mmCIF file with all atom_site columns, C-alpha atoms in Angstrom:
data_model
loop_
_atom_site.group_PDB
_atom_site.id
_atom_site.type_symbol
_atom_site.label_atom_id
_atom_site.label_alt_id
_atom_site.label_comp_id
_atom_site.label_asym_id
_atom_site.label_entity_id
_atom_site.label_seq_id
_atom_site.pdbx_PDB_ins_code
_atom_site.Cartn_x
_atom_site.Cartn_y
_atom_site.Cartn_z
_atom_site.occupancy
_atom_site.B_iso_or_equiv
_atom_site.pdbx_formal_charge
_atom_site.auth_seq_id
_atom_site.auth_comp_id
_atom_site.auth_asym_id
_atom_site.auth_atom_id
_atom_site.pdbx_PDB_model_num
ATOM 1  C CA . UNK A 1 1  ? 0.042   -0.015  -0.036 1.00 44.00 ? 1343 UNK A CA 1
ATOM 2  C CA . UNK A 1 2  ? 1.401   3.435   -0.880 1.00 49.00 ? 1344 UNK A CA 1
ATOM 3  C CA . UNK A 1 3  ? 0.550   6.606   1.106  1.00 54.00 ? 1345 UNK A CA 1
ATOM 4  C CA . UNK A 1 4  ? -1.375  8.900   1.257  1.00 67.00 ? 1346 UNK A CA 1
ATOM 5  C CA . UNK A 1 5  ? -4.265  6.791   2.434  1.00 77.00 ? 1347 UNK A CA 1
ATOM 6  C CA . UNK A 1 6  ? -7.803  7.771   2.211  1.00 88.00 ? 1348 UNK A CA 1
ATOM 7  C CA . UNK A 1 7  ? -8.554  7.384   5.915  1.00 88.00 ? 1349 UNK A CA 1
ATOM 8  C CA . UNK A 1 8  ? -11.915 6.925   7.323  1.00 87.00 ? 1350 UNK A CA 1
ATOM 9  C CA . UNK A 1 9  ? -13.304 6.416   10.903 1.00 81.00 ? 1351 UNK A CA 1
ATOM 10 C CA . UNK A 1 10 ? -14.278 2.917   11.563 1.00 64.00 ? 1352 UNK A CA 1
ATOM 11 C CA . UNK A 1 11 ? -18.069 2.073   11.999 1.00 64.00 ? 1353 UNK A CA 1
ATOM 12 C CA . UNK A 1 12 ? -16.877 0.291   15.180 1.00 59.00 ? 1354 UNK A CA 1
ATOM 13 C CA . UNK A 1 13 ? -15.192 2.993   16.827 1.00 58.00 ? 1355 UNK A CA 1
ATOM 14 C CA . UNK A 1 14 ? -17.808 3.633   19.315 1.00 59.00 ? 1356 UNK A CA 1
ATOM 15 C CA . UNK A 1 15 ? -20.095 6.640   19.991 1.00 62.00 ? 1357 UNK A CA 1
ATOM 16 C CA . UNK A 1 16 ? -19.797 9.973   21.470 1.00 59.00 ? 1358 UNK A CA 1
ATOM 17 C CA . UNK A 1 17 ? -16.567 12.110  21.090 1.00 56.00 ? 1359 UNK A CA 1
ATOM 18 C CA . UNK A 1 18 ? -14.686 9.186   19.597 1.00 55.00 ? 1360 UNK A CA 1
ATOM 19 C CA . UNK A 1 19 ? -12.392 8.728   22.463 1.00 57.00 ? 1361 UNK A CA 1
ATOM 20 C CA . UNK A 1 20 ? -11.823 5.172   21.215 1.00 64.00 ? 1362 UNK A CA 1
ATOM 21 C CA . UNK A 1 21 ? -11.596 6.096   17.348 1.00 77.00 ? 1363 UNK A CA 1
ATOM 22 C CA . UNK A 1 22 ? -9.921  3.701   15.072 1.00 81.00 ? 1364 UNK A CA 1
ATOM 23 C CA . UNK A 1 23 ? -9.375  4.802   11.341 1.00 86.00 ? 1365 UNK A CA 1
ATOM 24 C CA . UNK A 1 24 ? -9.139  2.475   8.320  1.00 88.00 ? 1366 UNK A CA 1
ATOM 25 C CA . UNK A 1 25 ? -8.005  2.918   4.746  1.00 91.00 ? 1367 UNK A CA 1
ATOM 26 C CA . UNK A 1 26 ? -8.649  0.319   2.003  1.00 90.00 ? 1368 UNK A CA 1
ATOM 27 C CA . UNK A 1 27 ? -7.188  -0.525  -1.278 1.00 86.00 ? 1369 UNK A CA 1
ATOM 28 C CA . UNK A 1 28 ? -8.419  -3.517  -3.362 1.00 87.00 ? 1370 UNK A CA 1
ATOM 29 C CA . UNK A 1 29 ? -5.710  -5.814  -1.800 1.00 88.00 ? 1371 UNK A CA 1
ATOM 30 C CA . UNK A 1 30 ? -4.936  -4.224  1.672  1.00 91.00 ? 1372 UNK A CA 1
ATOM 31 C CA . UNK A 1 31 ? -6.468  -2.712  4.680  1.00 92.00 ? 1373 UNK A CA 1
ATOM 32 C CA . UNK A 1 32 ? -4.636  -0.221  7.087  1.00 92.00 ? 1374 UNK A CA 1
ATOM 33 C CA . UNK A 1 33 ? -5.698  0.497   10.634 1.00 89.00 ? 1375 UNK A CA 1
ATOM 34 C CA . UNK A 1 34 ? -4.408  3.495   12.889 1.00 88.00 ? 1376 UNK A CA 1
ATOM 35 C CA . UNK A 1 35 ? -5.293  5.403   16.020 1.00 85.00 ? 1377 UNK A CA 1
ATOM 36 C CA . UNK A 1 36 ? -6.839  8.588   15.158 1.00 82.00 ? 1378 UNK A CA 1
ATOM 37 C CA . UNK A 1 37 ? -5.548  10.224  18.240 1.00 82.00 ? 1379 UNK A CA 1
ATOM 38 C CA . UNK A 1 38 ? -1.930  9.356   17.181 1.00 84.00 ? 1380 UNK A CA 1
ATOM 39 C CA . UNK A 1 39 ? -2.030  9.220   13.369 1.00 83.00 ? 1381 UNK A CA 1
ATOM 40 C CA . UNK A 1 40 ? 1.865   9.586   13.086 1.00 86.00 ? 1382 UNK A CA 1
ATOM 41 C CA . UNK A 1 41 ? 2.376   6.405   15.117 1.00 87.00 ? 1383 UNK A CA 1
ATOM 42 C CA . UNK A 1 42 ? 2.594   2.934   13.607 1.00 86.00 ? 1384 UNK A CA 1
ATOM 43 C CA . UNK A 1 43 ? 0.094   1.764   11.291 1.00 89.00 ? 1385 UNK A CA 1
ATOM 44 C CA . UNK A 1 44 ? -1.064  -1.851  10.907 1.00 90.00 ? 1386 UNK A CA 1
ATOM 45 C CA . UNK A 1 45 ? -1.575  -3.136  7.417  1.00 92.00 ? 1387 UNK A CA 1
ATOM 46 C CA . UNK A 1 46 ? -3.237  -6.308  6.631  1.00 93.00 ? 1388 UNK A CA 1
ATOM 47 C CA . UNK A 1 47 ? -3.961  -8.232  3.358  1.00 94.00 ? 1389 UNK A CA 1
ATOM 48 C CA . UNK A 1 48 ? -7.578  -8.283  2.805  1.00 86.00 ? 1390 UNK A CA 1
ATOM 49 C CA . UNK A 1 49 ? -7.740  -11.996 3.766  1.00 91.00 ? 1391 UNK A CA 1
ATOM 50 C CA . UNK A 1 50 ? -6.123  -11.528 7.028  1.00 93.00 ? 1392 UNK A CA 1
ATOM 51 C CA . UNK A 1 51 ? -8.046  -8.574  8.179  1.00 89.00 ? 1393 UNK A CA 1
ATOM 52 C CA . UNK A 1 52 ? -11.306 -10.324 8.998  1.00 87.00 ? 1394 UNK A CA 1
ATOM 53 C CA . UNK A 1 53 ? -9.743  -13.066 11.061 1.00 89.00 ? 1395 UNK A CA 1
ATOM 54 C CA . UNK A 1 54 ? -7.768  -10.306 12.844 1.00 86.00 ? 1396 UNK A CA 1
ATOM 55 C CA . UNK A 1 55 ? -10.992 -8.263  13.720 1.00 83.00 ? 1397 UNK A CA 1
ATOM 56 C CA . UNK A 1 56 ? -12.864 -11.453 14.682 1.00 85.00 ? 1398 UNK A CA 1
ATOM 57 C CA . UNK A 1 57 ? -10.196 -12.396 17.190 1.00 84.00 ? 1399 UNK A CA 1
ATOM 58 C CA . UNK A 1 58 ? -10.307 -9.113  18.742 1.00 77.00 ? 1400 UNK A CA 1
ATOM 59 C CA . UNK A 1 59 ? -14.074 -9.177  18.906 1.00 77.00 ? 1401 UNK A CA 1
ATOM 60 C CA . UNK A 1 60 ? -13.931 -12.530 20.755 1.00 77.00 ? 1402 UNK A CA 1
ATOM 61 C CA . UNK A 1 61 ? -11.466 -11.251 23.297 1.00 74.00 ? 1403 UNK A CA 1
ATOM 62 C CA . UNK A 1 62 ? -12.741 -7.699  23.822 1.00 66.00 ? 1404 UNK A CA 1
ATOM 63 C CA . UNK A 1 63 ? -16.366 -7.216  23.827 1.00 62.00 ? 1405 UNK A CA 1
ATOM 64 C CA . UNK A 1 64 ? -16.430 -3.398  23.436 1.00 60.00 ? 1406 UNK A CA 1
ATOM 65 C CA . UNK A 1 65 ? -14.361 -0.712  21.992 1.00 56.00 ? 1407 UNK A CA 1
ATOM 66 C CA . UNK A 1 66 ? -13.600 0.553   25.450 1.00 57.00 ? 1408 UNK A CA 1
ATOM 67 C CA . UNK A 1 67 ? -12.185 -2.862  26.332 1.00 56.00 ? 1409 UNK A CA 1
ATOM 68 C CA . UNK A 1 68 ? -9.963  -2.723  23.269 1.00 53.00 ? 1410 UNK A CA 1
ATOM 69 C CA . UNK A 1 69 ? -8.824  0.938   24.213 1.00 55.00 ? 1411 UNK A CA 1
ATOM 70 C CA . UNK A 1 70 ? -7.806  -0.543  27.418 1.00 56.00 ? 1412 UNK A CA 1
ATOM 71 C CA . UNK A 1 71 ? -5.559  -2.835  25.738 1.00 53.00 ? 1413 UNK A CA 1
ATOM 72 C CA . UNK A 1 72 ? -3.890  -0.034  23.803 1.00 51.00 ? 1414 UNK A CA 1
ATOM 73 C CA . UNK A 1 73 ? -3.147  1.646   27.234 1.00 48.00 ? 1415 UNK A CA 1
#
């Protein structure tokens, strides 16, 4: 994936002021994920085939976006 990405807020980022906001960018073959509060930090990039199992694994472990935010610290 080459930058610049067309970032958008994930529909699973939670409600309210977006304290647990995750942004995603997609291409036909890859999906990138970043923390909107720290966009210059690391970006996770997945193949399209690997993204869904990654999100499914997180969903099984963390029941809410707030739980996932606690993981990030």
